[in-house]
CSV table of C-alpha atoms in Angstrom, one decimal:
chain,number,residue,atom,x,y,z
T,7,UNK,CA,4.8,23.4,-63.8
T,8,UNK,CA,5.9,21.4,-60.8
T,9,UNK,CA,8.8,19.0,-60.4
T,10,UNK,CA,9.0,16.2,-57.9
T,11,UNK,CA,12.0,14.1,-57.0
T,12,UNK,CA,11.2,10.8,-55.4
T,13,UNK,CA,13.2,9.4,-52.5
T,14,UNK,CA,15.6,6.6,-53.4
T,15,UNK,CA,14.4,3.3,-51.8
T,16,UNK,CA,16.8,1.2,-49.8
T,17,UNK,CA,16.4,-1.6,-47.3
T,18,UNK,CA,18.8,-2.4,-44.5
T,19,UNK,CA,18.7,-5.5,-42.3
T,20,UNK,CA,20.4,-5.8,-38.9
T,21,UNK,CA,22.8,-8.8,-39.2
T,22,UNK,CA,22.0,-12.0,-37.4
T,23,UNK,CA,24.5,-14.0,-35.4
T,24,UNK,CA,24.7,-17.2,-33.5
T,25,UNK,CA,27.1,-19.1,-31.1
T,26,UNK,CA,27.2,-21.8,-28.5
T,27,UNK,CA,26.7,-20.7,-24.9
T,28,UNK,CA,29.9,-19.6,-23.2
T,29,UNK,CA,28.7,-17.2,-20.6
T,30,UNK,CA,29.5,-14.0,-22.6
T,31,UNK,CA,27.0,-11.8,-24.3
T,32,UNK,CA,26.3,-12.0,-28.0
T,33,UNK,CA,25.8,-8.8,-30.0
T,34,UNK,CA,26.1,-7.9,-33.7
T,35,UNK,CA,26.3,-4.2,-34.5
T,36,UNK,CA,26.3,-4.3,-38.2
T,37,UNK,CA,23.6,-4.2,-41.0
T,38,UNK,CA,23.5,-5.2,-44.6
T,39,UNK,CA,22.0,-3.4,-47.6
T,40,UNK,CA,19.5,-6.0,-48.9
T,41,UNK,CA,17.6,-3.9,-51.5
T,42,UNK,CA,18.4,-0.8,-53.5
T,43,UNK,CA,21.7,1.1,-53.5
T,44,UNK,CA,23.2,4.3,-52.2
T,45,UNK,CA,24.3,7.2,-54.5
T,46,UNK,CA,28.0,7.0,-55.1
T,47,UNK,CA,30.0,8.5,-52.3
T,48,UNK,CA,27.2,8.0,-49.7
T,49,UNK,CA,27.7,5.9,-46.6
T,50,UNK,CA,25.4,4.6,-44.0
T,51,UNK,CA,25.7,4.2,-40.2
T,52,UNK,CA,23.4,2.3,-37.9
T,53,UNK,CA,21.9,2.2,-34.5
T,54,UNK,CA,21.4,-1.4,-33.5
T,55,UNK,CA,20.4,-2.8,-30.2
T,56,UNK,CA,20.3,-6.4,-29.3
T,57,UNK,CA,22.0,-8.6,-26.9
T,58,UNK,CA,21.6,-12.1,-25.4
T,59,UNK,CA,23.7,-14.0,-22.9
T,60,UNK,CA,21.8,-17.3,-22.2
T,61,UNK,CA,20.7,-19.9,-24.7
T,62,UNK,CA,17.7,-18.8,-26.7
T,63,UNK,CA,16.9,-16.1,-29.3
T,64,UNK,CA,16.6,-12.3,-29.2
T,65,UNK,CA,15.8,-9.6,-31.7
T,66,UNK,CA,18.7,-7.6,-33.1
T,67,UNK,CA,16.8,-4.3,-33.6
T,68,UNK,CA,17.8,-1.9,-36.3
T,69,UNK,CA,16.4,1.4,-34.9
T,70,UNK,CA,18.1,4.0,-37.1
T,71,UNK,CA,19.9,4.4,-40.4
T,72,UNK,CA,21.8,7.6,-41.1
T,73,UNK,CA,23.1,8.2,-44.7
T,74,UNK,CA,25.7,10.9,-45.3
T,75,UNK,CA,27.3,12.2,-48.5
T,76,UNK,CA,31.0,12.4,-49.0
T,77,UNK,CA,31.1,15.8,-47.3
T,78,UNK,CA,29.6,14.3,-44.1
T,79,UNK,CA,26.2,16.0,-44.6
T,80,UNK,CA,23.2,13.9,-43.5
T,81,UNK,CA,21.2,13.1,-46.7
T,82,UNK,CA,18.9,10.5,-45.1
T,83,UNK,CA,15.8,12.6,-46.1
T,84,UNK,CA,16.5,11.8,-49.7
T,85,UNK,CA,16.1,8.0,-49.1
T,86,UNK,CA,13.0,5.9,-48.3
T,87,UNK,CA,14.7,3.7,-45.7
T,88,UNK,CA,13.2,0.4,-44.7
T,89,UNK,CA,14.6,-1.2,-41.6
T,90,UNK,CA,14.5,-4.9,-40.8
T,91,UNK,CA,15.6,-6.7,-37.7
T,92,UNK,CA,18.0,-9.6,-37.4
T,93,UNK,CA,18.1,-12.5,-34.9
T,94,UNK,CA,20.7,-13.3,-32.2
T,95,UNK,CA,20.8,-17.0,-31.2
T,96,UNK,CA,22.7,-18.8,-28.5
T,97,UNK,CA,22.5,-22.6,-28.5
T,98,UNK,CA,23.1,-24.8,-25.5
T,99,UNK,CA,26.6,-25.9,-24.7
T,100,UNK,CA,27.3,-29.6,-24.3
T,101,UNK,CA,26.8,-30.7,-20.7
T,102,UNK,CA,29.6,-32.9,-19.2
T,103,UNK,CA,29.7,-35.0,-16.1
T,104,UNK,CA,32.3,-37.2,-14.5
T,105,UNK,CA,32.2,-39.8,-11.8
T,106,UNK,CA,34.9,-41.9,-10.2
T,107,UNK,CA,34.6,-45.5,-9.0
T,108,UNK,CA,34.0,-46.2,-5.3
T,109,UNK,CA,35.0,-49.1,-3.2
T,110,UNK,CA,33.5,-49.5,0.2
T,111,UNK,CA,33.1,-52.0,3.0
T,112,UNK,CA,29.8,-53.3,4.2
T,113,UNK,CA,28.4,-51.1,6.9
T,114,UNK,CA,24.7,-51.9,7.0
T,115,UNK,CA,23.9,-48.5,5.4
T,116,UNK,CA,23.4,-47.6,1.7
T,117,UNK,CA,26.7,-46.8,0.0
T,118,UNK,CA,26.1,-43.9,-2.4
T,119,UNK,CA,28.3,-43.1,-5.3
T,120,UNK,CA,31.1,-40.5,-5.1
T,121,UNK,CA,29.8,-37.1,-6.0
T,122,UNK,CA,29.7,-36.5,-9.7
T,123,UNK,CA,31.2,-33.3,-11.2
T,124,UNK,CA,29.2,-31.5,-13.8
T,125,UNK,CA,29.8,-28.3,-15.8
T,126,UNK,CA,26.3,-27.1,-15.8
T,127,UNK,CA,24.9,-26.8,-12.3
T,128,UNK,CA,22.0,-29.1,-13.3
T,129,UNK,CA,20.4,-31.6,-11.0
T,130,UNK,CA,22.5,-34.8,-10.8
T,131,UNK,CA,20.8,-38.2,-10.4
T,132,UNK,CA,22.4,-41.7,-9.9
T,133,UNK,CA,21.2,-45.0,-11.3
T,134,UNK,CA,22.5,-48.2,-9.7
T,135,UNK,CA,22.5,-51.7,-11.1
T,136,UNK,CA,23.5,-55.2,-9.9
T,137,UNK,CA,26.7,-56.5,-11.5
T,138,UNK,CA,29.4,-54.8,-13.5
T,139,UNK,CA,27.3,-53.5,-16.4
T,140,UNK,CA,24.6,-50.8,-16.4
T,141,UNK,CA,21.9,-53.1,-17.8
T,142,UNK,CA,18.8,-54.8,-16.7
T,143,UNK,CA,16.5,-53.4,-14.1
T,144,UNK,CA,17.8,-50.5,-12.1
T,145,UNK,CA,17.9,-50.7,-8.3
T,146,UNK,CA,15.5,-48.4,-6.5
T,147,UNK,CA,18.3,-46.9,-4.3
T,148,UNK,CA,22.0,-47.1,-3.6
T,149,UNK,CA,23.1,-50.6,-2.6
T,150,UNK,CA,23.5,-51.7,1.0
T,151,UNK,CA,24.6,-55.3,0.8
T,152,UNK,CA,28.1,-56.6,-0.1
T,153,UNK,CA,28.5,-57.3,-3.8
T,154,UNK,CA,29.4,-55.8,-7.1
T,155,UNK,CA,27.3,-53.0,-8.5
T,156,UNK,CA,27.6,-50.4,-11.2
T,157,UNK,CA,26.3,-46.8,-11.4
T,158,UNK,CA,25.7,-44.1,-13.9
T,159,UNK,CA,25.3,-40.4,-13.1
T,160,UNK,CA,23.2,-38.1,-15.2
T,161,UNK,CA,23.1,-34.3,-15.1
T,162,UNK,CA,19.8,-32.8,-16.2
T,163,UNK,CA,19.7,-30.2,-19.0
T,164,UNK,CA,19.6,-26.5,-18.0
T,165,UNK,CA,18.9,-23.4,-19.9
T,166,UNK,CA,22.4,-23.2,-21.2
T,167,UNK,CA,23.6,-26.9,-21.2
T,168,UNK,CA,22.4,-30.2,-22.6
T,169,UNK,CA,22.0,-33.2,-20.4
T,170,UNK,CA,24.8,-35.7,-20.0
T,171,UNK,CA,25.4,-39.2,-18.6
T,172,UNK,CA,28.6,-40.9,-17.5
T,173,UNK,CA,29.7,-44.2,-18.7
T,174,UNK,CA,29.0,-47.2,-16.5
T,175,UNK,CA,31.3,-47.1,-13.4
T,176,UNK,CA,32.0,-50.0,-11.1
T,177,UNK,CA,30.7,-49.5,-7.6
T,178,UNK,CA,31.6,-52.1,-5.0
């Protein structure tokens, strides 16, 4: 007569995490028991690797699960352990841009807007309009002739930041 003792089935999943981009790395070094149960007094520890710094997703890999009894003895061989990965997600931060009004005197040359300040390092573009509102057909370049103009600055989206546009600024 033979006797066989089957392993106890358990499933652990590396925890997922998310945040908005802030320049620091995102990690999550925990896992959750999603199926089965441990024998009373047994505890599990995990080896998890996963990190992401820029906007996007990365796998949070659960590579090892060690189960010990209350005496600290490794009893992992008594378990059929299924390991599942989690996901780390960083979303883009909101891009911001600011622009101050500019007043200039006719010089015969184009009068460009003051430099805009953006938080993202994205490419900044300027759109000029006749009059005090940013409506109608945009000018093809910065104004040269005396008059009243308006301008908007836009910073393009980057990996870590969304695009942003200033309000309409008077440019004379």
